[in-house]
PDB file of C-alpha atoms in Angstrom:
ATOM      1  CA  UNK A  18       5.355   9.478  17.036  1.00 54.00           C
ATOM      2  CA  UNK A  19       3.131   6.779  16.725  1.00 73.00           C
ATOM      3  CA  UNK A  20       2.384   4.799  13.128  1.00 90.00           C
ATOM      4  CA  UNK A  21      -0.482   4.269  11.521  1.00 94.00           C
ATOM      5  CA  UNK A  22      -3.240   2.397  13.393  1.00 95.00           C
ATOM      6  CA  UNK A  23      -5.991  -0.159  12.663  1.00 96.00           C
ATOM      7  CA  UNK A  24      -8.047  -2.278  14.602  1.00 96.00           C
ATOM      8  CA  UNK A  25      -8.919  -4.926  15.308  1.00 97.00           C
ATOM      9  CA  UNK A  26      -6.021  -6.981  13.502  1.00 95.00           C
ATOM     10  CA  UNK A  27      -8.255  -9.520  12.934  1.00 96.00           C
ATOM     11  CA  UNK A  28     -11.984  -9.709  12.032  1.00 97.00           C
ATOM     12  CA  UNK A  29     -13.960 -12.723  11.805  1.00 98.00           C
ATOM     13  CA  UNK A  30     -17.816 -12.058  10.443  1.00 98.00           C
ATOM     14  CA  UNK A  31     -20.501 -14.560   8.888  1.00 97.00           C
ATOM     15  CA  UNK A  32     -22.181 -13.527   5.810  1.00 97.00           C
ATOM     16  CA  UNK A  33     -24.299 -10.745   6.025  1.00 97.00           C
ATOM     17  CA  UNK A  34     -23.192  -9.460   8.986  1.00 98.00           C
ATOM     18  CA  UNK A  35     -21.659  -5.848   9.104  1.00 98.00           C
ATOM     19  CA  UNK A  36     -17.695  -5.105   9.747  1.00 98.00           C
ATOM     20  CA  UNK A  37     -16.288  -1.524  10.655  1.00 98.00           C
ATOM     21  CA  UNK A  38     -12.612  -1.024  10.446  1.00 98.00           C
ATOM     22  CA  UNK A  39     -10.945   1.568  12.308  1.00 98.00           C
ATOM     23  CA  UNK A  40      -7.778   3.637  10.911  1.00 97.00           C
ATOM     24  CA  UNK A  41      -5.928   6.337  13.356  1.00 96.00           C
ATOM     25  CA  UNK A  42      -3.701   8.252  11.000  1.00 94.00           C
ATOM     26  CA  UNK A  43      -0.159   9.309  12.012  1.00 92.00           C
ATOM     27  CA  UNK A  44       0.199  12.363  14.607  1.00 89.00           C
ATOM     28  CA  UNK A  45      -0.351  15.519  12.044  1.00 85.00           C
ATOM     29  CA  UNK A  46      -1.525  13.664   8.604  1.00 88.00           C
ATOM     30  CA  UNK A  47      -5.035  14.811   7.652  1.00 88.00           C
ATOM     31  CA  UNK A  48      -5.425  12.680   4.460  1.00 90.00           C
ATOM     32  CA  UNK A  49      -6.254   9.087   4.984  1.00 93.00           C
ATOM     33  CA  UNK A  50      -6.402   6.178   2.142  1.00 93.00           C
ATOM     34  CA  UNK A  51      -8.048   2.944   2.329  1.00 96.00           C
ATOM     35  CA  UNK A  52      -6.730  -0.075   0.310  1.00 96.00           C
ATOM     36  CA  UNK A  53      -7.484  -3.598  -0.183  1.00 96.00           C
ATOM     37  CA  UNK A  54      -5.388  -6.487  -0.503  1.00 93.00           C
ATOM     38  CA  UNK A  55      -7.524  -9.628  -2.107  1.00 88.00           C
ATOM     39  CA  UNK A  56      -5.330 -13.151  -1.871  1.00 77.00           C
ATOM     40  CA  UNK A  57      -3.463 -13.629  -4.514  1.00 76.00           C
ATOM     41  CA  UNK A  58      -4.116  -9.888  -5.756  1.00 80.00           C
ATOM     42  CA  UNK A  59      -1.855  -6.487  -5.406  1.00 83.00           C
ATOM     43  CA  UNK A  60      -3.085  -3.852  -3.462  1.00 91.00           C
ATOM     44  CA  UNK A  61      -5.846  -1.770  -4.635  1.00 93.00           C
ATOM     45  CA  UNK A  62      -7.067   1.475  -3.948  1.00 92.00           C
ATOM     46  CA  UNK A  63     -10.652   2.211  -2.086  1.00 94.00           C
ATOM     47  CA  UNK A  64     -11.263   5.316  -1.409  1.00 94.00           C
ATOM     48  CA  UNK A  65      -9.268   9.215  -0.283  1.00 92.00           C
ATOM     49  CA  UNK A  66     -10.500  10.805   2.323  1.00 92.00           C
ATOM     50  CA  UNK A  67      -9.466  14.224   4.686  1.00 90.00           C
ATOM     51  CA  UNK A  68     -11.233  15.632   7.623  1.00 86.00           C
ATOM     52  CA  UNK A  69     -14.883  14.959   7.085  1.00 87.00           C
ATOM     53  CA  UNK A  70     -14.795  14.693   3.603  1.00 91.00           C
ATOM     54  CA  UNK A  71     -14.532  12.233   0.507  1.00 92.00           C
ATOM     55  CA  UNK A  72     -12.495  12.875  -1.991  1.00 89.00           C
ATOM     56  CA  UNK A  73     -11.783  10.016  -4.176  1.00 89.00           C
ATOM     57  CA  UNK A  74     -14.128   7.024  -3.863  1.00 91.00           C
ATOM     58  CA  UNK A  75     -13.030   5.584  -7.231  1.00 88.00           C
ATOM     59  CA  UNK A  76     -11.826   2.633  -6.274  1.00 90.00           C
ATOM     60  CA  UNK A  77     -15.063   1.761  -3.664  1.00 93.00           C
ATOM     61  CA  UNK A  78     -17.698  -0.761  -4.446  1.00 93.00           C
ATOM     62  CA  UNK A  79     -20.653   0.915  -5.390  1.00 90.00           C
ATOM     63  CA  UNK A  80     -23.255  -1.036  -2.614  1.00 95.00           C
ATOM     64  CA  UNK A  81     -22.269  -1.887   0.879  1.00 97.00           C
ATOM     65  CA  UNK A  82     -19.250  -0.261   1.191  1.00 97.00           C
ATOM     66  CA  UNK A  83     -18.936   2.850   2.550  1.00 97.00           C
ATOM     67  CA  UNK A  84     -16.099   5.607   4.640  1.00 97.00           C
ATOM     68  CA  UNK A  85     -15.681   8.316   6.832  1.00 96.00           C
ATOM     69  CA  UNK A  86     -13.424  10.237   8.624  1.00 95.00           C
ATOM     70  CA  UNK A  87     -15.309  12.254  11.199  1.00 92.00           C
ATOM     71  CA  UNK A  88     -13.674  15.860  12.366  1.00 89.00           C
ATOM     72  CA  UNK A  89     -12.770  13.475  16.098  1.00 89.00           C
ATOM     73  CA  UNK A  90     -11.684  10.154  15.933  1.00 92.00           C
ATOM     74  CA  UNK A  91     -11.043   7.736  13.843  1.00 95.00           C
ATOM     75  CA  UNK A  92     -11.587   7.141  10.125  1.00 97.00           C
ATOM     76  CA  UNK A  93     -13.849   4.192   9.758  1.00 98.00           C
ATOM     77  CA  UNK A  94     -14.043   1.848   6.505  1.00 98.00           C
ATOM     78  CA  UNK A  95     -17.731   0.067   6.889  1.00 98.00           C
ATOM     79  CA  UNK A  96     -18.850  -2.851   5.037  1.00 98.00           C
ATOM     80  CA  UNK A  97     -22.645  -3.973   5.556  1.00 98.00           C
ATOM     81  CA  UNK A  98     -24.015  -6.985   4.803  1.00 98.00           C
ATOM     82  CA  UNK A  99     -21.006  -9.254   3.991  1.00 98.00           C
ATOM     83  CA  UNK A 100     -20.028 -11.458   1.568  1.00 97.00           C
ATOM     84  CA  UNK A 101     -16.900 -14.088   1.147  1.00 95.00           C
ATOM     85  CA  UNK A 102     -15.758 -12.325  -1.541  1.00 94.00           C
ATOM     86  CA  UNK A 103     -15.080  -9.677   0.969  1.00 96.00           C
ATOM     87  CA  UNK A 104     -12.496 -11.756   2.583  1.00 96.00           C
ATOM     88  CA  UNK A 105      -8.913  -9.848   2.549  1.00 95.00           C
ATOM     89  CA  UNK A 106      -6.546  -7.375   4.100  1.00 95.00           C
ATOM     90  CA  UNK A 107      -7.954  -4.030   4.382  1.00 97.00           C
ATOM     91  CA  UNK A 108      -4.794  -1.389   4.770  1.00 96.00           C
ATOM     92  CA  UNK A 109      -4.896   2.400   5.548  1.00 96.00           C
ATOM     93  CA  UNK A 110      -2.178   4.605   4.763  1.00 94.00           C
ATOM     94  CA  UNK A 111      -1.977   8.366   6.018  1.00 92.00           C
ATOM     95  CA  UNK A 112      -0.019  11.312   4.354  1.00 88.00           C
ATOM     96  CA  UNK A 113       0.684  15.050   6.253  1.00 83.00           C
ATOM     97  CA  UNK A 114      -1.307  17.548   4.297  1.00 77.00           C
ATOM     98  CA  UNK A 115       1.516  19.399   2.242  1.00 68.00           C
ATOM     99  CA  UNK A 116       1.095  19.915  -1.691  1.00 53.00           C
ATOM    100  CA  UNK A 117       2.760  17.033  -4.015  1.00 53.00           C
ATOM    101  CA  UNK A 118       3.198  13.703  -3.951  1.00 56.00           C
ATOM    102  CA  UNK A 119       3.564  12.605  -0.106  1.00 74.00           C
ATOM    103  CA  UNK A 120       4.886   9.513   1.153  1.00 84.00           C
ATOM    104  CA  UNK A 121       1.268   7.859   2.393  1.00 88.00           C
ATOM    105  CA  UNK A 122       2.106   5.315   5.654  1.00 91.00           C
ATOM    106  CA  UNK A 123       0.390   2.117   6.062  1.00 93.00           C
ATOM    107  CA  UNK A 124      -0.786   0.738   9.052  1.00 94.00           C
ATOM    108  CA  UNK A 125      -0.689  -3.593  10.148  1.00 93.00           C
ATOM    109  CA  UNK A 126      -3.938  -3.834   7.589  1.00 95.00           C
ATOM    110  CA  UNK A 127      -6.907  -5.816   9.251  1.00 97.00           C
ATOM    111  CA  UNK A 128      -7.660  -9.075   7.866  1.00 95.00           C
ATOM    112  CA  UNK A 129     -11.273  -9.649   7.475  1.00 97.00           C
ATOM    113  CA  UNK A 130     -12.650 -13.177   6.966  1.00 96.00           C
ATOM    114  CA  UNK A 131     -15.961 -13.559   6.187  1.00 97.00           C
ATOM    115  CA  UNK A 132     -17.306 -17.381   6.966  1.00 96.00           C
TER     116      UNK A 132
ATOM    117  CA  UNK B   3      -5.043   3.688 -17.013  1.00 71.00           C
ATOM    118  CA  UNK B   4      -1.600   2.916 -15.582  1.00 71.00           C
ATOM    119  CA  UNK B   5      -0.241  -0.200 -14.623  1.00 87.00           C
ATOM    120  CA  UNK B   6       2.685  -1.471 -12.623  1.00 92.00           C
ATOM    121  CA  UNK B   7       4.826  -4.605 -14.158  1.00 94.00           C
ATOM    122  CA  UNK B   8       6.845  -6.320 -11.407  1.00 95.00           C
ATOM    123  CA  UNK B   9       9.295  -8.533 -12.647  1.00 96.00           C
ATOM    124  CA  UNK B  10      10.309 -11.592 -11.832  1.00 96.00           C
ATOM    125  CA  UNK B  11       7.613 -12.490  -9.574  1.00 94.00           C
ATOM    126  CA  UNK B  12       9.272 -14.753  -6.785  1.00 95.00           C
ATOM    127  CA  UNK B  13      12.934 -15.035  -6.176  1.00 96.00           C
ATOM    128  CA  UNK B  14      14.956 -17.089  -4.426  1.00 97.00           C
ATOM    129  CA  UNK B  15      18.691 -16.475  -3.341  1.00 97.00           C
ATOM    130  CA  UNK B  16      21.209 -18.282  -1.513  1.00 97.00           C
ATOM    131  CA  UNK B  17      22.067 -15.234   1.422  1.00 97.00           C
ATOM    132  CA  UNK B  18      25.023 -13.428   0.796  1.00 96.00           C
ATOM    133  CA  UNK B  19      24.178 -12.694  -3.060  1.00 97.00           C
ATOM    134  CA  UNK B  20      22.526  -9.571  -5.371  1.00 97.00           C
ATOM    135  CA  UNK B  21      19.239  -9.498  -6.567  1.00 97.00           C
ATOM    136  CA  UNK B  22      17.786  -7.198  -8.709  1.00 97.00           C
ATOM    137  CA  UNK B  23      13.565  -6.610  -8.937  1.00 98.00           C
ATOM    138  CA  UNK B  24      12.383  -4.465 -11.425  1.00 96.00           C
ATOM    139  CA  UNK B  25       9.074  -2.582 -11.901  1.00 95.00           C
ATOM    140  CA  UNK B  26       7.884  -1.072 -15.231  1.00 94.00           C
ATOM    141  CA  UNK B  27       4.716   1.486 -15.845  1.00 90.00           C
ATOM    142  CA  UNK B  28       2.944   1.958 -19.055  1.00 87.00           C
ATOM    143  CA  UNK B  29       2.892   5.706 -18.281  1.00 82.00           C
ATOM    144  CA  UNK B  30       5.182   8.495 -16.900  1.00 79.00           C
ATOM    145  CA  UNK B  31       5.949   8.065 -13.291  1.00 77.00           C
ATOM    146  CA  UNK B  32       5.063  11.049 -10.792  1.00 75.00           C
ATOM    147  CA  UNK B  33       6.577   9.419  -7.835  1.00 80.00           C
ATOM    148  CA  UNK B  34       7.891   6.263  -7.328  1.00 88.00           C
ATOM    149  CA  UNK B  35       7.901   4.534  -3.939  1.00 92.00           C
ATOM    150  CA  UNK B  36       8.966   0.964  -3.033  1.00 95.00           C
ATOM    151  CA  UNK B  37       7.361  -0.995  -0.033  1.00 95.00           C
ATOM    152  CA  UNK B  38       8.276  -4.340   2.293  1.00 96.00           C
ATOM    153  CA  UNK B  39       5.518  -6.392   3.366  1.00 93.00           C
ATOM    154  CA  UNK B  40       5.996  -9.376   5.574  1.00 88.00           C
ATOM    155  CA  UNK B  41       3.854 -12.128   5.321  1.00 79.00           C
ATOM    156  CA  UNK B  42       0.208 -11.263   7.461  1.00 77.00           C
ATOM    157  CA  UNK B  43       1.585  -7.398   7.900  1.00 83.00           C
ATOM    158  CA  UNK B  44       1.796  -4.113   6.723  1.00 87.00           C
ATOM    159  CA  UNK B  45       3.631  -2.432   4.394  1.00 92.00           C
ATOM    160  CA  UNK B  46       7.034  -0.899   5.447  1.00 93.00           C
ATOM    161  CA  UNK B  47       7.604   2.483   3.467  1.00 92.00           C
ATOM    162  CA  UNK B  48      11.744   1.554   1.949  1.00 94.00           C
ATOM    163  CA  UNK B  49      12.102   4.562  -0.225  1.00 91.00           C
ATOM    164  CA  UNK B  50      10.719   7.316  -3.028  1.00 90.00           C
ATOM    165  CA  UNK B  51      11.957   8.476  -5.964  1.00 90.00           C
ATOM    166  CA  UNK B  52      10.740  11.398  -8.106  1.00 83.00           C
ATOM    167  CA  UNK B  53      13.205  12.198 -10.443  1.00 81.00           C
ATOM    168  CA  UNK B  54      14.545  10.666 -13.276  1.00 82.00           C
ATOM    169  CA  UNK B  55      17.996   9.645 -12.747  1.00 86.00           C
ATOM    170  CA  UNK B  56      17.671   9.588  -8.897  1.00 89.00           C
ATOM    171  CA  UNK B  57      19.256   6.890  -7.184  1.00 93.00           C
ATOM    172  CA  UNK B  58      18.710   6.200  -3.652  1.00 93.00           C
ATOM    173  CA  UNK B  59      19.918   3.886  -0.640  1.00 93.00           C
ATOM    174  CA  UNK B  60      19.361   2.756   2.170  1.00 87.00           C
ATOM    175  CA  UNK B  61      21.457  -0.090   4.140  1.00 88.00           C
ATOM    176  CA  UNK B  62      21.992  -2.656   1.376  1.00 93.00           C
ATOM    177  CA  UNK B  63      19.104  -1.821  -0.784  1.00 96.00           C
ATOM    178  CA  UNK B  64      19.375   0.694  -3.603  1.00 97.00           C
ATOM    179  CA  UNK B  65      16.850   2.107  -6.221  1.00 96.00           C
ATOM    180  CA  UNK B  66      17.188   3.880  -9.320  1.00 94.00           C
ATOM    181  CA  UNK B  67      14.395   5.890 -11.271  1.00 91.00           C
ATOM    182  CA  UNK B  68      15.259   5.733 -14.919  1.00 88.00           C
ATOM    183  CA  UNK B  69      15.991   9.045 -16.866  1.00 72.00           C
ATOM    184  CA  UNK B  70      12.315   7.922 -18.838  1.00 80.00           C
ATOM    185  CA  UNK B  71      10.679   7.749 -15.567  1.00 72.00           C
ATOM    186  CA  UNK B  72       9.057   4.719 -16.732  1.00 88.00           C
ATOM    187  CA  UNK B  73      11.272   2.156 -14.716  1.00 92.00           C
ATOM    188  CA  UNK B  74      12.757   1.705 -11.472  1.00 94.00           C
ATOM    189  CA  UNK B  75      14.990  -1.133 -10.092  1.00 96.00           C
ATOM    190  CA  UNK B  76      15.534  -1.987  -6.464  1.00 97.00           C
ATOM    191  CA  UNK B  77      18.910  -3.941  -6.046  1.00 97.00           C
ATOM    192  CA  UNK B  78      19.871  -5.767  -2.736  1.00 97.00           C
ATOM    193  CA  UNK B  79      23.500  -6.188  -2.179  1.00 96.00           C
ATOM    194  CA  UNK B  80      25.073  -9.204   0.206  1.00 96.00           C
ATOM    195  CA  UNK B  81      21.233 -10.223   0.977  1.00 96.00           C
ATOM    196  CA  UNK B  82      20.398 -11.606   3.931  1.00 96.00           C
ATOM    197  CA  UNK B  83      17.401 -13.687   5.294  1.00 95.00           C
ATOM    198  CA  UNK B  84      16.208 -10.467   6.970  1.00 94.00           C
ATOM    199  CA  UNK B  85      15.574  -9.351   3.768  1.00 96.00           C
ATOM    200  CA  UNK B  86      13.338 -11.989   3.134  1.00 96.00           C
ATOM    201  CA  UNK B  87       9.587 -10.364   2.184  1.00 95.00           C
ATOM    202  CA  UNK B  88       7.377  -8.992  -0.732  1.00 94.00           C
ATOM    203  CA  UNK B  89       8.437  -5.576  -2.350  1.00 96.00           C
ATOM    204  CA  UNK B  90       6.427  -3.926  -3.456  1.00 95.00           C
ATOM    205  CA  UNK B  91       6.410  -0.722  -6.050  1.00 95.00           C
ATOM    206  CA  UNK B  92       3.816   2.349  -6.143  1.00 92.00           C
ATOM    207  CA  UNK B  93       3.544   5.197  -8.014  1.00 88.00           C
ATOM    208  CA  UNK B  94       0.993   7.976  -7.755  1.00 79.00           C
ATOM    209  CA  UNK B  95      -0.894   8.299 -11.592  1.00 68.00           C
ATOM    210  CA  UNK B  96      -1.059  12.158 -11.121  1.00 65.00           C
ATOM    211  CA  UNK B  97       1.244  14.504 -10.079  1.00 58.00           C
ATOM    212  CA  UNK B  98      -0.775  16.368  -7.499  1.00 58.00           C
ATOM    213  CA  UNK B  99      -1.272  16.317  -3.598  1.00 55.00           C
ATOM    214  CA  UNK B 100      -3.794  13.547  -2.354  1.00 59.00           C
ATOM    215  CA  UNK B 101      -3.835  10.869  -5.287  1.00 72.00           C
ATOM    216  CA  UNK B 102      -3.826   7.328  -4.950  1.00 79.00           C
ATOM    217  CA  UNK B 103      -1.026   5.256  -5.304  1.00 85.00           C
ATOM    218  CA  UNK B 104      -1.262   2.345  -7.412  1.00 89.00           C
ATOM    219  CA  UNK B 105       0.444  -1.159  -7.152  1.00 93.00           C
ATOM    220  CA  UNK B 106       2.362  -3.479  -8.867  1.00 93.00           C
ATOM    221  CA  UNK B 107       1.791  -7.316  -7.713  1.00 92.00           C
ATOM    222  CA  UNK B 108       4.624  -7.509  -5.766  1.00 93.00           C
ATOM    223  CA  UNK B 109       7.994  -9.853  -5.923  1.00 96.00           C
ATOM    224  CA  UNK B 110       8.201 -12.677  -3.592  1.00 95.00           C
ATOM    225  CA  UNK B 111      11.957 -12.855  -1.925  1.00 96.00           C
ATOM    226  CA  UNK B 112      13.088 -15.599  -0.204  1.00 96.00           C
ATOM    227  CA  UNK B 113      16.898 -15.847   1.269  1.00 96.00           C
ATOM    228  CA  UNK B 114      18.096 -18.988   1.772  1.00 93.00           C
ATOM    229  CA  UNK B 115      21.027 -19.646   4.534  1.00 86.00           C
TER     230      UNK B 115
END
């Protein structure tokens, strides 16, 4: 059973460009979780998300950022018109679908620098 | 809204001794989970606890979940420079299916040989 997967591992974009991370949850988990990791900052939550739906965006920045997870494929975190500040390591984690608390699997994160 | 205390914030330890790291919420725990990141990866899931009292290990590294469920201590036994990393501590704020885990800042190990 495969992990959690994100591409590209690496992301290099100059300001104002757009970046689109990609997250393939684990075999059988329908609830995927975006976090980012700013240097010299803990983790932070971004957004929830399950099959075509939002759940929690809480924790997204209200302009430019934006998330999906489409019925097929991957879930996609998108980030339009970037800034430095947007410089960090974006992780996904996944959870199976089952009521309570569920251990939520991270992926390698993709580290965005924006030049 | 609930925050996650990691103390101390690096450590350093000559391989072959016990360390302790500790991580304390402001609010009732509903799941407690500790992580391993390497430097310039991902987290690696270690272990959860959910009730108070509950212990748990795994190799050399043991948690606890106090009976307050406010606390929880991971403790490394004999460490060795493989356990060199970050730990990290999460805890869910609600106790419900689907809720975001929040972080403490981590503690920085390293394991000197």
């Amino acid at each position: 059973n495969a992990g959690v997967m994100q591409n590209p591992r690496h992301l290099v974009r100059r300001r104002g460009q757009e970046a689109r991370l990609r997250c393939s949850p684990m075999k059988g988990h329908s609830h995927v979780y975006w976090y980012r990791q700013l240097p010299e900052e803990g983790l932070k939550f971004m957004v929830y998300l399950q099959k075509e739906n939002i759940i929690d965006e809480s924790g997204m920045p209200k302009e430019r950022f934006s998330a999906e997870f489409p019925k097929e494929g991957p879930s996609i975190l998108r980030i339009q018109q970037v800034v430095r500040g947007d410089s960090a390591a974006y992780f996904c984690a996944s959870s199976p679908p089952e009521q309570g608390g569920e251990t939520q699997y991270f992926g390698p994160g993709t580290r965005l620098l924006v030049l | 809204s609930q925050e996650l205390e990691q103390s101390p914030q690096s450590l350093i330890v000559q391989e072959g001794k016990n360390l302790t790291i500790n991580c304390t919420s402001s609010k009732t725990l509903y799941g407690l989970y500790w992580y391993k990141q390497k430097y310039g990866e991902g987290l690696i899931f270690l272990m959860m606890l959910q009730k108070g009292g509950e212990e748990k290990s795994h190799e050399k590294i043991t948690a606890k979940l106090d009976e307050k469920k406010q606390q929880s201590s991971l403790h490394i036994t004999a460490s060795q420079p493989s356990h060199a990393g970050i730990y990290l501590c999460g805890a869910f704020t609600h106790n419900q299916a689907g809720t975001a885990l929040i972080f403490g800042k981590g503690t920085t190990l390293s394991v000197s040989s």
